[in-house]
């Protein structure tokens, strides 16, 4: 699906609804939706985003799902939300105040839905939203509303530090813990 620049610009500030249910094994949490995702109404929808291939490659799903199949995730014990719900062209357009407010809203959401694990996709956003400047990739010593936290690399195609095989390794580490 291709969008014009005007269609993408019109998607700014839209919200992509959460895919969430009580008691999930893992609630994946993006930074905020990109314009392409907001235009489609689907999480991680931009071509080149590696979320769906990493999810499947790590064994969370039995086959490669498309963004249009996101509503099947709770059947696998998985869900998706965002720290900041509004869409933007780039995550660096978010203010520190938005990230902090998003962290508070995420805490309330986690308290309500009680996933076993919260997997935040993007270390910088986690550090900002929760005032944890030294947080690293992997399991965190802190809990959020009683839920264990795991930081994963941002699966955006713009994150050149983590190519798909390395993303799959990180997702698989979480999957192993989430199954234990």
Short mmCIF file of N, CA, C and O in Angstrom, two decimals, residues 22-145:
data_model
loop_
_atom_site.label_atom_id
_atom_site.label_comp_id
_atom_site.label_asym_id
_atom_site.label_seq_id
_atom_site.Cartn_x
_atom_site.Cartn_y
_atom_site.Cartn_z
N UNK A 22 -6.03 -8.85 28.98
CA UNK A 22 -5.49 -9.18 30.29
C UNK A 22 -4.61 -10.42 30.26
O UNK A 22 -4.88 -11.37 29.53
N UNK A 23 -3.54 -10.40 31.06
CA UNK A 23 -2.72 -11.58 31.29
C UNK A 23 -1.85 -12.06 30.14
O UNK A 23 -1.53 -13.24 30.07
N UNK A 24 -1.45 -11.17 29.25
CA UNK A 24 -0.57 -11.56 28.14
C UNK A 24 0.78 -12.05 28.66
O UNK A 24 1.25 -11.61 29.72
N UNK A 25 1.44 -12.90 27.90
CA UNK A 25 2.82 -13.29 28.23
C UNK A 25 3.76 -12.12 28.02
O UNK A 25 4.61 -11.85 28.84
N UNK A 26 3.62 -11.44 26.86
CA UNK A 26 4.48 -10.30 26.54
C UNK A 26 3.65 -9.19 25.91
O UNK A 26 2.92 -9.43 24.94
N UNK A 27 3.78 -8.00 26.47
CA UNK A 27 3.21 -6.80 25.87
C UNK A 27 4.37 -6.03 25.26
O UNK A 27 5.23 -5.52 25.99
N UNK A 28 4.43 -5.97 23.93
CA UNK A 28 5.47 -5.22 23.23
C UNK A 28 5.06 -3.75 23.22
O UNK A 28 3.89 -3.44 22.99
N UNK A 29 6.02 -2.89 23.46
CA UNK A 29 5.73 -1.47 23.56
C UNK A 29 6.67 -0.67 22.66
O UNK A 29 7.87 -0.61 22.91
N UNK A 30 6.09 -0.09 21.61
CA UNK A 30 6.87 0.77 20.74
C UNK A 30 7.04 2.15 21.35
O UNK A 30 6.46 2.46 22.40
N UNK A 31 7.80 2.99 20.69
CA UNK A 31 7.99 4.36 21.16
C UNK A 31 6.71 5.15 20.87
O UNK A 31 6.07 5.66 21.78
N UNK A 32 6.35 5.24 19.60
CA UNK A 32 5.09 5.83 19.15
C UNK A 32 4.89 5.38 17.70
O UNK A 32 5.84 4.98 17.05
N UNK A 33 3.67 5.45 17.21
CA UNK A 33 3.45 5.02 15.83
C UNK A 33 4.09 6.00 14.83
O UNK A 33 4.07 7.22 15.04
N UNK A 34 4.63 5.46 13.77
CA UNK A 34 5.08 6.28 12.66
C UNK A 34 3.88 6.67 11.80
O UNK A 34 2.77 6.15 11.97
N UNK A 35 4.12 7.55 10.85
CA UNK A 35 3.03 8.02 10.00
C UNK A 35 2.44 6.91 9.15
O UNK A 35 1.23 6.85 8.93
N UNK A 36 3.28 6.03 8.64
CA UNK A 36 2.79 4.92 7.82
C UNK A 36 1.87 4.02 8.65
O UNK A 36 0.80 3.62 8.20
N UNK A 37 2.30 3.70 9.87
CA UNK A 37 1.46 2.88 10.75
C UNK A 37 0.14 3.58 11.05
O UNK A 37 -0.93 2.96 11.03
N UNK A 38 0.21 4.88 11.30
CA UNK A 38 -1.02 5.63 11.59
C UNK A 38 -1.94 5.66 10.38
O UNK A 38 -3.16 5.56 10.53
N UNK A 39 -1.37 5.78 9.19
CA UNK A 39 -2.18 5.81 7.97
C UNK A 39 -2.90 4.48 7.75
O UNK A 39 -4.02 4.44 7.27
N UNK A 40 -2.24 3.37 8.14
CA UNK A 40 -2.85 2.05 7.96
C UNK A 40 -3.69 1.63 9.16
O UNK A 40 -4.52 0.72 9.05
N UNK A 41 -3.42 2.23 10.32
CA UNK A 41 -4.08 1.80 11.55
C UNK A 41 -3.49 0.52 12.11
O UNK A 41 -4.10 -0.15 12.95
N UNK A 42 -2.27 0.18 11.68
CA UNK A 42 -1.60 -1.06 12.09
C UNK A 42 -0.22 -0.76 12.68
O UNK A 42 0.51 0.08 12.15
N UNK A 43 0.14 -1.48 13.71
CA UNK A 43 1.45 -1.31 14.34
C UNK A 43 2.57 -1.87 13.46
O UNK A 43 2.39 -2.90 12.81
N UNK A 44 3.69 -1.19 13.47
CA UNK A 44 4.90 -1.64 12.75
C UNK A 44 4.60 -1.96 11.29
O UNK A 44 5.05 -2.96 10.74
N UNK A 45 3.82 -1.11 10.65
CA UNK A 45 3.33 -1.38 9.30
C UNK A 45 4.26 -0.92 8.19
O UNK A 45 4.12 -1.39 7.06
N UNK A 46 5.18 -0.03 8.47
CA UNK A 46 6.03 0.50 7.40
C UNK A 46 6.89 -0.61 6.80
O UNK A 46 7.53 -1.38 7.53
N UNK A 47 6.91 -0.72 5.49
CA UNK A 47 7.82 -1.70 4.87
C UNK A 47 9.25 -1.42 5.32
O UNK A 47 9.67 -0.27 5.40
N UNK A 48 9.96 -2.44 5.66
CA UNK A 48 11.32 -2.28 6.16
C UNK A 48 11.40 -2.37 7.67
O UNK A 48 12.49 -2.57 8.22
N UNK A 49 10.27 -2.24 8.37
CA UNK A 49 10.31 -2.43 9.82
C UNK A 49 10.46 -3.93 10.06
O UNK A 49 9.79 -4.75 9.43
N UNK A 50 11.33 -4.29 10.97
CA UNK A 50 11.67 -5.70 11.19
C UNK A 50 10.94 -6.34 12.37
O UNK A 50 11.28 -7.43 12.79
N UNK A 51 9.95 -5.66 12.94
CA UNK A 51 9.25 -6.23 14.09
C UNK A 51 8.64 -7.59 13.76
O UNK A 51 8.88 -8.58 14.47
N UNK A 52 7.85 -7.66 12.71
CA UNK A 52 7.14 -8.91 12.39
C UNK A 52 8.11 -10.05 12.04
O UNK A 52 7.94 -11.16 12.54
N UNK A 53 9.14 -9.80 11.21
CA UNK A 53 10.12 -10.88 10.96
C UNK A 53 10.88 -11.30 12.22
O UNK A 53 11.15 -12.49 12.41
N UNK A 54 11.21 -10.36 13.10
CA UNK A 54 11.91 -10.71 14.34
C UNK A 54 11.01 -11.52 15.27
O UNK A 54 11.45 -12.49 15.89
N UNK A 55 9.75 -11.14 15.35
CA UNK A 55 8.79 -11.85 16.19
C UNK A 55 8.69 -13.31 15.75
O UNK A 55 8.77 -14.23 16.57
N UNK A 56 8.56 -13.51 14.44
CA UNK A 56 8.46 -14.88 13.91
C UNK A 56 9.81 -15.61 14.02
O UNK A 56 9.85 -16.76 14.45
N UNK A 57 10.88 -14.94 13.64
CA UNK A 57 12.20 -15.57 13.67
C UNK A 57 12.59 -16.05 15.06
O UNK A 57 13.31 -17.04 15.21
N UNK A 58 12.11 -15.35 16.08
CA UNK A 58 12.41 -15.73 17.46
C UNK A 58 11.48 -16.82 17.98
O UNK A 58 11.67 -17.33 19.09
N UNK A 59 10.47 -17.18 17.20
CA UNK A 59 9.57 -18.26 17.59
C UNK A 59 8.35 -17.83 18.38
O UNK A 59 7.64 -18.67 18.93
N UNK A 60 8.06 -16.54 18.44
CA UNK A 60 6.85 -16.09 19.13
C UNK A 60 5.59 -16.47 18.36
O UNK A 60 4.53 -16.64 18.96
N UNK A 61 5.69 -16.53 17.02
CA UNK A 61 4.55 -16.89 16.18
C UNK A 61 4.96 -18.05 15.27
O UNK A 61 6.13 -18.14 14.88
N UNK A 62 4.02 -18.93 14.90
CA UNK A 62 4.37 -20.09 14.08
C UNK A 62 4.65 -19.76 12.62
O UNK A 62 5.20 -20.58 11.89
N UNK A 63 4.26 -18.55 12.19
CA UNK A 63 4.53 -18.11 10.82
C UNK A 63 4.69 -16.60 10.84
O UNK A 63 4.34 -15.93 11.82
N UNK A 64 5.20 -16.06 9.76
CA UNK A 64 5.38 -14.62 9.64
C UNK A 64 4.01 -13.96 9.48
O UNK A 64 3.30 -14.23 8.50
N UNK A 65 3.64 -13.14 10.44
CA UNK A 65 2.39 -12.41 10.37
C UNK A 65 2.61 -11.08 9.65
O UNK A 65 3.72 -10.55 9.63
N UNK A 66 1.54 -10.55 9.11
CA UNK A 66 1.58 -9.21 8.53
C UNK A 66 0.96 -8.24 9.53
O UNK A 66 0.22 -8.66 10.43
N UNK A 67 1.22 -6.94 9.38
CA UNK A 67 0.57 -5.98 10.27
C UNK A 67 -0.95 -6.10 10.26
O UNK A 67 -1.59 -5.87 11.30
N UNK A 68 -1.54 -6.49 9.14
CA UNK A 68 -2.99 -6.64 9.07
C UNK A 68 -3.51 -7.76 9.96
O UNK A 68 -4.70 -7.83 10.25
N UNK A 69 -2.61 -8.64 10.42
CA UNK A 69 -2.99 -9.75 11.29
C UNK A 69 -2.69 -9.46 12.76
O UNK A 69 -2.73 -10.37 13.59
N UNK A 70 -2.43 -8.21 13.09
CA UNK A 70 -2.04 -7.87 14.46
C UNK A 70 -3.08 -8.31 15.50
O UNK A 70 -2.71 -8.62 16.64
N UNK A 71 -4.33 -8.34 15.14
CA UNK A 71 -5.36 -8.70 16.10
C UNK A 71 -5.34 -10.18 16.49
O UNK A 71 -6.04 -10.58 17.42
N UNK A 72 -4.51 -10.99 15.83
CA UNK A 72 -4.36 -12.39 16.23
C UNK A 72 -3.33 -12.56 17.35
O UNK A 72 -3.25 -13.63 17.95
N UNK A 73 -2.57 -11.51 17.64
CA UNK A 73 -1.50 -11.62 18.64
C UNK A 73 -1.96 -12.08 20.02
O UNK A 73 -1.28 -12.90 20.64
N UNK A 74 -3.07 -11.57 20.56
CA UNK A 74 -3.47 -12.05 21.89
C UNK A 74 -3.67 -13.57 21.95
O UNK A 74 -3.46 -14.18 23.00
N UNK A 75 -4.01 -14.20 20.84
CA UNK A 75 -4.12 -15.65 20.80
C UNK A 75 -2.79 -16.35 21.03
O UNK A 75 -2.76 -17.51 21.41
N UNK A 76 -1.70 -15.63 20.82
CA UNK A 76 -0.35 -16.14 21.09
C UNK A 76 0.18 -15.63 22.42
O UNK A 76 1.35 -15.82 22.75
N UNK A 77 -0.67 -14.93 23.16
CA UNK A 77 -0.24 -14.37 24.45
C UNK A 77 0.55 -13.09 24.30
O UNK A 77 1.31 -12.72 25.20
N UNK A 78 0.38 -12.39 23.18
CA UNK A 78 1.17 -11.20 22.87
C UNK A 78 0.26 -10.00 22.62
O UNK A 78 -0.90 -10.15 22.23
N UNK A 79 0.82 -8.81 22.82
CA UNK A 79 0.09 -7.60 22.54
C UNK A 79 1.04 -6.48 22.14
O UNK A 79 2.27 -6.65 22.20
N UNK A 80 0.47 -5.36 21.72
CA UNK A 80 1.27 -4.20 21.30
C UNK A 80 0.62 -2.92 21.82
O UNK A 80 -0.59 -2.74 21.72
N UNK A 81 1.46 -2.04 22.34
CA UNK A 81 1.06 -0.70 22.74
C UNK A 81 2.22 0.23 22.41
O UNK A 81 3.20 -0.19 21.79
N UNK A 82 2.12 1.48 22.82
CA UNK A 82 3.18 2.47 22.61
C UNK A 82 3.35 3.33 23.85
O UNK A 82 2.39 3.54 24.59
N UNK A 83 4.55 3.86 24.03
CA UNK A 83 4.77 4.79 25.14
C UNK A 83 3.96 6.06 24.91
O UNK A 83 3.25 6.53 25.78
N UNK A 84 4.08 6.61 23.71
CA UNK A 84 3.32 7.80 23.33
C UNK A 84 2.35 7.37 22.24
O UNK A 84 2.77 6.83 21.22
N UNK A 85 1.06 7.61 22.42
CA UNK A 85 0.10 7.09 21.44
C UNK A 85 0.04 7.85 20.12
O UNK A 85 -0.33 7.26 19.11
N UNK A 86 0.44 9.11 20.09
CA UNK A 86 0.27 9.90 18.87
C UNK A 86 1.35 9.59 17.85
O UNK A 86 2.51 9.37 18.18
N UNK A 87 0.95 9.60 16.60
CA UNK A 87 1.88 9.32 15.50
C UNK A 87 2.71 10.56 15.17
O UNK A 87 2.26 11.69 15.30
N UNK A 88 3.93 10.29 14.73
CA UNK A 88 4.82 11.36 14.25
C UNK A 88 5.73 10.77 13.17
O UNK A 88 5.86 9.55 13.05
N UNK A 89 6.36 11.65 12.42
CA UNK A 89 7.26 11.19 11.37
C UNK A 89 8.49 10.51 11.97
O UNK A 89 8.98 9.52 11.43
N UNK A 90 8.97 11.04 13.09
CA UNK A 90 10.16 10.49 13.74
C UNK A 90 9.98 10.54 15.26
O UNK A 90 9.36 11.47 15.78
N UNK A 91 10.56 9.58 15.94
CA UNK A 91 10.44 9.55 17.40
C UNK A 91 11.11 10.76 18.05
O UNK A 91 10.70 11.18 19.13
N UNK A 92 12.11 11.33 17.39
CA UNK A 92 12.78 12.49 18.00
C UNK A 92 11.91 13.74 17.98
O UNK A 92 12.30 14.78 18.51
N UNK A 93 10.72 13.66 17.41
CA UNK A 93 9.76 14.77 17.47
C UNK A 93 9.00 14.80 18.79
O UNK A 93 8.29 15.75 19.08
N UNK A 94 9.14 13.75 19.58
CA UNK A 94 8.45 13.68 20.87
C UNK A 94 9.23 14.48 21.91
O UNK A 94 10.45 14.41 21.97
N UNK A 95 8.51 15.19 22.74
CA UNK A 95 9.15 15.98 23.79
C UNK A 95 9.45 15.10 25.01
O UNK A 95 8.78 14.07 25.21
N UNK A 96 10.41 15.50 25.83
CA UNK A 96 10.64 14.77 27.07
C UNK A 96 9.38 14.68 27.94
O UNK A 96 9.12 13.66 28.57
N UNK A 97 8.58 15.74 27.94
CA UNK A 97 7.34 15.73 28.73
C UNK A 97 6.37 14.68 28.20
O UNK A 97 5.70 13.99 28.98
N UNK A 98 6.29 14.52 26.87
CA UNK A 98 5.41 13.50 26.29
C UNK A 98 5.87 12.10 26.67
O UNK A 98 5.05 11.23 26.97
N UNK A 99 7.17 11.88 26.65
CA UNK A 99 7.70 10.57 27.02
C UNK A 99 7.44 10.27 28.50
O UNK A 99 7.05 9.15 28.85
N UNK A 100 7.62 11.26 29.35
CA UNK A 100 7.36 11.07 30.77
C UNK A 100 5.88 10.79 31.02
O UNK A 100 5.52 9.87 31.76
N UNK A 101 5.00 11.57 30.39
CA UNK A 101 3.55 11.33 30.52
C UNK A 101 3.18 9.96 29.96
O UNK A 101 2.34 9.24 30.53
N UNK A 102 3.81 9.59 28.84
CA UNK A 102 3.57 8.28 28.26
C UNK A 102 3.99 7.16 29.19
O UNK A 102 3.32 6.13 29.28
N UNK A 103 5.11 7.36 29.89
CA UNK A 103 5.56 6.37 30.87
C UNK A 103 4.55 6.17 31.99
O UNK A 103 4.28 5.05 32.41
N UNK A 104 3.95 7.28 32.44
CA UNK A 104 2.94 7.19 33.50
C UNK A 104 1.70 6.46 32.98
O UNK A 104 1.12 5.62 33.68
N UNK A 105 1.28 6.78 31.76
CA UNK A 105 0.11 6.12 31.17
C UNK A 105 0.39 4.62 30.96
O UNK A 105 -0.49 3.78 31.17
N UNK A 106 1.61 4.30 30.53
CA UNK A 106 1.98 2.90 30.33
C UNK A 106 1.96 2.14 31.66
O UNK A 106 1.50 0.99 31.72
N UNK A 107 2.42 2.77 32.71
CA UNK A 107 2.39 2.15 34.03
C UNK A 107 0.96 1.79 34.42
O UNK A 107 0.70 0.67 34.89
N UNK A 108 0.03 2.70 34.19
CA UNK A 108 -1.38 2.43 34.51
C UNK A 108 -1.93 1.29 33.64
O UNK A 108 -2.67 0.43 34.13
N UNK A 109 -1.55 1.27 32.37
CA UNK A 109 -2.01 0.22 31.46
C UNK A 109 -1.48 -1.15 31.89
O UNK A 109 -2.22 -2.14 31.92
N UNK A 110 -0.21 -1.19 32.26
CA UNK A 110 0.39 -2.45 32.72
C UNK A 110 -0.27 -2.91 34.02
O UNK A 110 -0.55 -4.10 34.20
N UNK A 111 -0.57 -1.97 34.93
CA UNK A 111 -1.25 -2.33 36.17
C UNK A 111 -2.63 -2.91 35.90
O UNK A 111 -3.06 -3.84 36.57
N UNK A 112 -3.31 -2.37 34.89
CA UNK A 112 -4.65 -2.85 34.56
C UNK A 112 -4.63 -4.22 33.88
O UNK A 112 -5.40 -5.12 34.23
N UNK A 113 -3.72 -4.41 32.91
CA UNK A 113 -3.75 -5.63 32.09
C UNK A 113 -2.81 -6.73 32.57
O UNK A 113 -2.93 -7.87 32.14
N UNK A 114 -1.85 -6.40 33.41
CA UNK A 114 -0.96 -7.36 34.06
C UNK A 114 -0.26 -8.37 33.13
O UNK A 114 -0.37 -9.59 33.34
N UNK A 115 0.45 -7.91 32.11
CA UNK A 115 1.24 -8.87 31.32
C UNK A 115 2.39 -9.41 32.17
O UNK A 115 2.82 -8.76 33.13
N UNK A 116 2.87 -10.60 31.83
CA UNK A 116 4.02 -11.16 32.54
C UNK A 116 5.28 -10.34 32.24
O UNK A 116 6.10 -10.11 33.13
N UNK A 117 5.43 -9.92 30.99
CA UNK A 117 6.59 -9.14 30.56
C UNK A 117 6.16 -7.92 29.76
O UNK A 117 5.23 -8.02 28.95
N UNK A 118 6.84 -6.82 29.97
CA UNK A 118 6.72 -5.63 29.13
C UNK A 118 8.02 -5.55 28.34
O UNK A 118 9.10 -5.45 28.94
N UNK A 119 7.93 -5.60 27.03
CA UNK A 119 9.11 -5.53 26.16
C UNK A 119 9.10 -4.18 25.45
O UNK A 119 8.30 -3.95 24.54
N UNK A 120 9.96 -3.28 25.89
CA UNK A 120 10.03 -1.94 25.31
C UNK A 120 11.00 -1.96 24.14
O UNK A 120 12.15 -2.36 24.28
N UNK A 121 10.51 -1.52 22.98
CA UNK A 121 11.28 -1.55 21.74
C UNK A 121 11.92 -0.18 21.50
O UNK A 121 11.37 0.66 20.81
N UNK A 122 13.06 0.02 22.11
CA UNK A 122 13.77 1.28 21.96
C UNK A 122 14.34 1.73 23.29
O UNK A 122 13.60 2.14 24.19
N UNK A 123 15.63 1.64 23.41
CA UNK A 123 16.29 1.93 24.68
C UNK A 123 16.23 3.41 25.06
O UNK A 123 16.03 3.75 26.22
N UNK A 124 16.38 4.29 24.09
CA UNK A 124 16.37 5.72 24.39
C UNK A 124 15.04 6.19 24.94
O UNK A 124 14.98 6.96 25.91
N UNK A 125 13.95 5.71 24.35
CA UNK A 125 12.62 6.09 24.83
C UNK A 125 12.38 5.56 26.24
O UNK A 125 11.82 6.26 27.09
N UNK A 126 12.83 4.35 26.52
CA UNK A 126 12.67 3.80 27.87
C UNK A 126 13.46 4.64 28.86
O UNK A 126 12.96 5.00 29.92
N UNK A 127 14.70 4.95 28.51
CA UNK A 127 15.52 5.76 29.40
C UNK A 127 14.85 7.09 29.73
O UNK A 127 14.85 7.53 30.87
N UNK A 128 14.26 7.73 28.71
CA UNK A 128 13.61 9.03 28.91
C UNK A 128 12.29 8.90 29.66
O UNK A 128 12.03 9.66 30.60
N UNK A 129 11.46 7.96 29.27
CA UNK A 129 10.13 7.83 29.86
C UNK A 129 10.17 7.44 31.33
O UNK A 129 9.29 7.83 32.10
N UNK A 130 11.21 6.69 31.73
CA UNK A 130 11.26 6.17 33.09
C UNK A 130 12.48 6.66 33.87
O UNK A 130 12.77 6.13 34.94
N UNK A 131 13.16 7.68 33.35
CA UNK A 131 14.32 8.27 34.04
C UNK A 131 15.32 7.19 34.46
O UNK A 131 15.76 7.13 35.60
N UNK A 132 15.67 6.34 33.50
CA UNK A 132 16.64 5.27 33.72
C UNK A 132 17.77 5.43 32.71
O UNK A 132 17.88 4.67 31.74
N UNK A 133 18.64 6.42 32.90
CA UNK A 133 19.66 6.74 31.90
C UNK A 133 20.69 5.64 31.65
O UNK A 133 21.35 5.63 30.63
N UNK A 134 20.80 4.70 32.56
CA UNK A 134 21.80 3.63 32.40
C UNK A 134 21.20 2.30 31.93
O UNK A 134 21.91 1.30 31.85
N UNK A 135 19.93 2.29 31.62
CA UNK A 135 19.29 1.04 31.17
C UNK A 135 19.96 0.53 29.92
O UNK A 135 20.41 1.29 29.07
N UNK A 136 20.05 -0.79 29.81
CA UNK A 136 20.64 -1.43 28.63
C UNK A 136 19.68 -2.44 28.03
O UNK A 136 18.62 -2.73 28.59
N UNK A 137 20.07 -3.00 26.91
CA UNK A 137 19.28 -4.04 26.26
C UNK A 137 19.20 -5.26 27.17
O UNK A 137 20.18 -5.63 27.81
N UNK A 138 18.03 -5.88 27.22
CA UNK A 138 17.86 -7.09 28.01
C UNK A 138 16.95 -6.87 29.20
O UNK A 138 16.26 -5.84 29.31
N UNK A 139 16.94 -7.84 30.13
CA UNK A 139 16.07 -7.73 31.31
C UNK A 139 16.52 -6.58 32.21
O UNK A 139 17.72 -6.31 32.32
N UNK A 140 15.54 -5.93 32.84
CA UNK A 140 15.83 -4.81 33.72
C UNK A 140 15.63 -5.22 35.18
O UNK A 140 14.81 -6.08 35.47
N UNK A 141 16.38 -4.60 36.08
CA UNK A 141 16.21 -4.94 37.49
C UNK A 141 14.89 -4.43 38.07
O UNK A 141 14.39 -4.98 39.05
N UNK A 142 14.34 -3.39 37.45
CA UNK A 142 13.09 -2.81 37.93
C UNK A 142 11.89 -3.58 37.39
O UNK A 142 11.99 -4.28 36.39
N UNK A 143 10.76 -3.37 38.05
CA UNK A 143 9.49 -3.88 37.56
C UNK A 143 8.57 -2.68 37.37
O UNK A 143 8.76 -1.65 38.00
N UNK A 144 7.59 -2.84 36.53
CA UNK A 144 6.61 -1.79 36.29
C UNK A 144 5.25 -2.33 36.70
O UNK A 144 4.74 -3.27 36.08
N UNK A 145 4.71 -1.80 37.78
CA UNK A 145 3.42 -2.26 38.30
C UNK A 145 3.42 -3.79 38.47
O UNK A 145 2.44 -4.45 38.16
#
